[in-house]
Short mmCIF file of C-alpha atoms in Angstrom, two decimals:
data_model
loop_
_atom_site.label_atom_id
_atom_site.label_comp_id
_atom_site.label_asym_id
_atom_site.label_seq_id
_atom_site.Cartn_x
_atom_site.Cartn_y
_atom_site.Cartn_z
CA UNK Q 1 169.49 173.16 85.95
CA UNK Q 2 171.61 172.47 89.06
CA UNK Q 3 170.33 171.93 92.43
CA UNK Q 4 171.61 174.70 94.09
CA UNK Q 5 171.45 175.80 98.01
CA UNK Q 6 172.45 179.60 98.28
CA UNK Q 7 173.66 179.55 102.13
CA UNK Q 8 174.53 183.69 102.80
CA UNK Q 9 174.93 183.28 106.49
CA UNK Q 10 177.44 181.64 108.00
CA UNK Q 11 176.78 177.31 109.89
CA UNK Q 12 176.42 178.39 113.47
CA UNK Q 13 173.69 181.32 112.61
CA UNK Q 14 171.45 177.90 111.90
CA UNK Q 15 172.24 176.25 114.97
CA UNK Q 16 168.63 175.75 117.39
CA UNK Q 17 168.11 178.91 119.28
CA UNK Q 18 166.03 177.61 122.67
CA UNK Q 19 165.39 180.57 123.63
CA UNK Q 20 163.55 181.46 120.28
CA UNK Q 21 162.05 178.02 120.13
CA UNK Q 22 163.92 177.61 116.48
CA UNK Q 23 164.04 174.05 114.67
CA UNK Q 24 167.66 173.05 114.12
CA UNK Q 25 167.74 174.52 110.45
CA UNK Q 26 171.30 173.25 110.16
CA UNK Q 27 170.37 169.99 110.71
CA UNK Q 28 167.40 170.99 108.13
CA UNK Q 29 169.95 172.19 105.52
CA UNK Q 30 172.81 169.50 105.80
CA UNK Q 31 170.01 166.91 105.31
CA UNK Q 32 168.54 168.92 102.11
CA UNK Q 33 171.79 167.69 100.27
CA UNK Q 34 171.71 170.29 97.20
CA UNK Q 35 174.24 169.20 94.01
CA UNK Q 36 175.70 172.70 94.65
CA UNK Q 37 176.09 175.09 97.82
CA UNK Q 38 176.86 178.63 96.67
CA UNK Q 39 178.52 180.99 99.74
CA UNK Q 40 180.21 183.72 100.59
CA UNK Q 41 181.38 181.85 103.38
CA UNK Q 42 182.74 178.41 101.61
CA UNK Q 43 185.74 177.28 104.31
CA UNK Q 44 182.82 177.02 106.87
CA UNK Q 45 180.42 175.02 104.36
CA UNK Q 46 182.76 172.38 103.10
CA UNK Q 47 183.23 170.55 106.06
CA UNK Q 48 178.86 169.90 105.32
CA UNK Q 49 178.90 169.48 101.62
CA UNK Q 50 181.18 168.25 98.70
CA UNK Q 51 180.23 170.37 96.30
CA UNK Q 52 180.84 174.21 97.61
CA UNK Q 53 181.03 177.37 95.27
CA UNK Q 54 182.45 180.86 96.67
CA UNK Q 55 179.98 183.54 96.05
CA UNK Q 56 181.74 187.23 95.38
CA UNK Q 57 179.03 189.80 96.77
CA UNK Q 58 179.04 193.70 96.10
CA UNK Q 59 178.07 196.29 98.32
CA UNK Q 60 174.64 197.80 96.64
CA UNK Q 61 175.36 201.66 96.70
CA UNK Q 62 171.98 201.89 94.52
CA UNK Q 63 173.57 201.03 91.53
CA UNK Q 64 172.62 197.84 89.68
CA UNK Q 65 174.94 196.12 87.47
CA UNK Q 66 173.68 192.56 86.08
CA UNK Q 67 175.84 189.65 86.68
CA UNK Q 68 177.00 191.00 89.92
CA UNK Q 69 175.06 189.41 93.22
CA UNK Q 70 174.64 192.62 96.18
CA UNK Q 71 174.34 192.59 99.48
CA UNK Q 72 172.87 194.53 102.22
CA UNK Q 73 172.18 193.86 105.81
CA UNK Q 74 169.96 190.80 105.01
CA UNK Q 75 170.20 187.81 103.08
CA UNK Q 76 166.95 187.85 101.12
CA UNK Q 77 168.84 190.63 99.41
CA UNK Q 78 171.81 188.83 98.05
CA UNK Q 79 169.01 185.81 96.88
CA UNK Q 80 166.99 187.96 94.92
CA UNK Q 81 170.20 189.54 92.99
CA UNK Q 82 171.54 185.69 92.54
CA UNK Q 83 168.33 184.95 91.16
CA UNK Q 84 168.78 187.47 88.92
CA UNK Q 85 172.06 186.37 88.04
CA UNK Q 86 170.87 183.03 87.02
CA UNK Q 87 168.26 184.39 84.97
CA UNK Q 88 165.09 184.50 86.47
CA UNK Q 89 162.33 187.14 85.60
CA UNK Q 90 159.60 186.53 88.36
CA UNK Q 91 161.30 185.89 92.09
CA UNK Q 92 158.69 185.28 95.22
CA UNK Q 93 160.10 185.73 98.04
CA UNK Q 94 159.10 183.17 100.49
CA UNK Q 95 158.88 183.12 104.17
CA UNK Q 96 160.53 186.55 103.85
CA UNK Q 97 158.59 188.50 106.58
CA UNK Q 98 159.50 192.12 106.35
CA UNK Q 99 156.62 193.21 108.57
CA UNK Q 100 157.42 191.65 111.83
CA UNK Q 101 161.22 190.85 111.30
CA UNK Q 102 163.80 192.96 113.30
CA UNK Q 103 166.03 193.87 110.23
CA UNK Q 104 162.72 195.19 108.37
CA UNK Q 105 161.25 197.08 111.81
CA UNK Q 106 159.45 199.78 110.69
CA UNK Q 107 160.18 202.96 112.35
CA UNK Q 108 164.15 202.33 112.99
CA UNK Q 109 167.16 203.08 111.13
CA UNK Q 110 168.37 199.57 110.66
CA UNK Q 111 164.81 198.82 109.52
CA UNK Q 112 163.71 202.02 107.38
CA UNK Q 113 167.37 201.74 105.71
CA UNK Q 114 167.00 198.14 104.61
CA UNK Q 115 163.12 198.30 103.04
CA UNK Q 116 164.54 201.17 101.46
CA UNK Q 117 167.05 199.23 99.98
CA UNK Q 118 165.50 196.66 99.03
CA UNK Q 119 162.82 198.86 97.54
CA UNK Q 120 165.61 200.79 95.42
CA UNK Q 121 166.35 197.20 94.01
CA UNK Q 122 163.49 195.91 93.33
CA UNK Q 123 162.70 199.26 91.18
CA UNK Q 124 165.86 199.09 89.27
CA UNK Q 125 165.06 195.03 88.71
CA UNK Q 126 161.48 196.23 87.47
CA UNK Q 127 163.44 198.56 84.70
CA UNK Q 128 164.86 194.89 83.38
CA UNK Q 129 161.60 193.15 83.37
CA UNK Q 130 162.49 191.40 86.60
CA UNK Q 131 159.42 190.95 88.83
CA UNK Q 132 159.89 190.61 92.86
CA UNK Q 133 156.73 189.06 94.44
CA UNK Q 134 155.97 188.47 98.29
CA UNK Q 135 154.87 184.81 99.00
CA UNK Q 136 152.41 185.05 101.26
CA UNK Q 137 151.06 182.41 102.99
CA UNK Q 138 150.02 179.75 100.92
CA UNK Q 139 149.49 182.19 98.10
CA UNK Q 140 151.29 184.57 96.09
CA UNK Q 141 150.27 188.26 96.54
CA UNK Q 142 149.91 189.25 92.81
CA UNK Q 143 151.46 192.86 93.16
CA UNK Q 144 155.01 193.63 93.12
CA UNK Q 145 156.81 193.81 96.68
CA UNK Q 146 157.55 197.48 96.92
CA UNK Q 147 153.59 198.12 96.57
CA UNK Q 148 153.14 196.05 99.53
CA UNK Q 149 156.00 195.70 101.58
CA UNK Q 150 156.28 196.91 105.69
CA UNK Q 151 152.66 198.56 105.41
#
């Protein structure tokens, strides 16, 4: 198994954000040195790693079709499909807060559309045995992330 950073956003969406009182997460990820970064961005990566793969995402129109990584309007999407891709069966999402988080904003169309998404995904992943899980904390919540997701 490579060590592998999937990077879906693009180096100056890590930059520190005073205003937001944000570490410098690019500083964070250039100094993580993975063997592999994996992109859909990979001209703007290689000038911070060797070792850069191009990643080839897919709109999801609610169709799932294994091998190929999705996207929608946020990157926890396209992770959970690439995780997929390389095989795994259980995926936690981490850190992923899709209570509080603009893009999962209950109650908005940007929001409502993207849980629903996501949702549809996960459902379709649960058909193939693939489990999605909500990290939460310092624990993982032991149901599925459409049972508990943007309550």
């Amino acid at each position: 198994q490579v060590d592998q950073l999937l990077l879906i956003n693009a180096p100056g969406n890590f930059r520190p954000r005073k205003e937001k009182n944000f570490e410098d997460r690019l500083s964070t990820i250039v100094k993580s040195r993975p063997e592999k970064v994996v992109t859909n961005s990979p001209d703007q990566w290689r000038r911070y790693f060797s070792k850069v793969e191009k990643l080839e995402l897919t709109r999801f129109h609610g169709v799932y079709i294994p091998g190929k990584v999705y996207y929608s309007k946020t990157s926890p999407f396209a992770a959970i499909c690439y995780a997929v891709k390389l095989g795994a069966k259980d995926i936690i999402l981490w850190g992923v807060d899709m209570v509080n988080h603009h893009r999962y904003r209950k109650g908005t169309k940007d929001g409502d559309f993207e849980v629903a998404e996501i949702m549809r995904l996960v459902r379709l992943l649960d058909e193939r045995g693939v489990r999605v899980w909500r990290g939460n904390n310092d624990s993982v919540l032991n149901i599925p992330v459409w049972k508990n997701s943007a309550q």
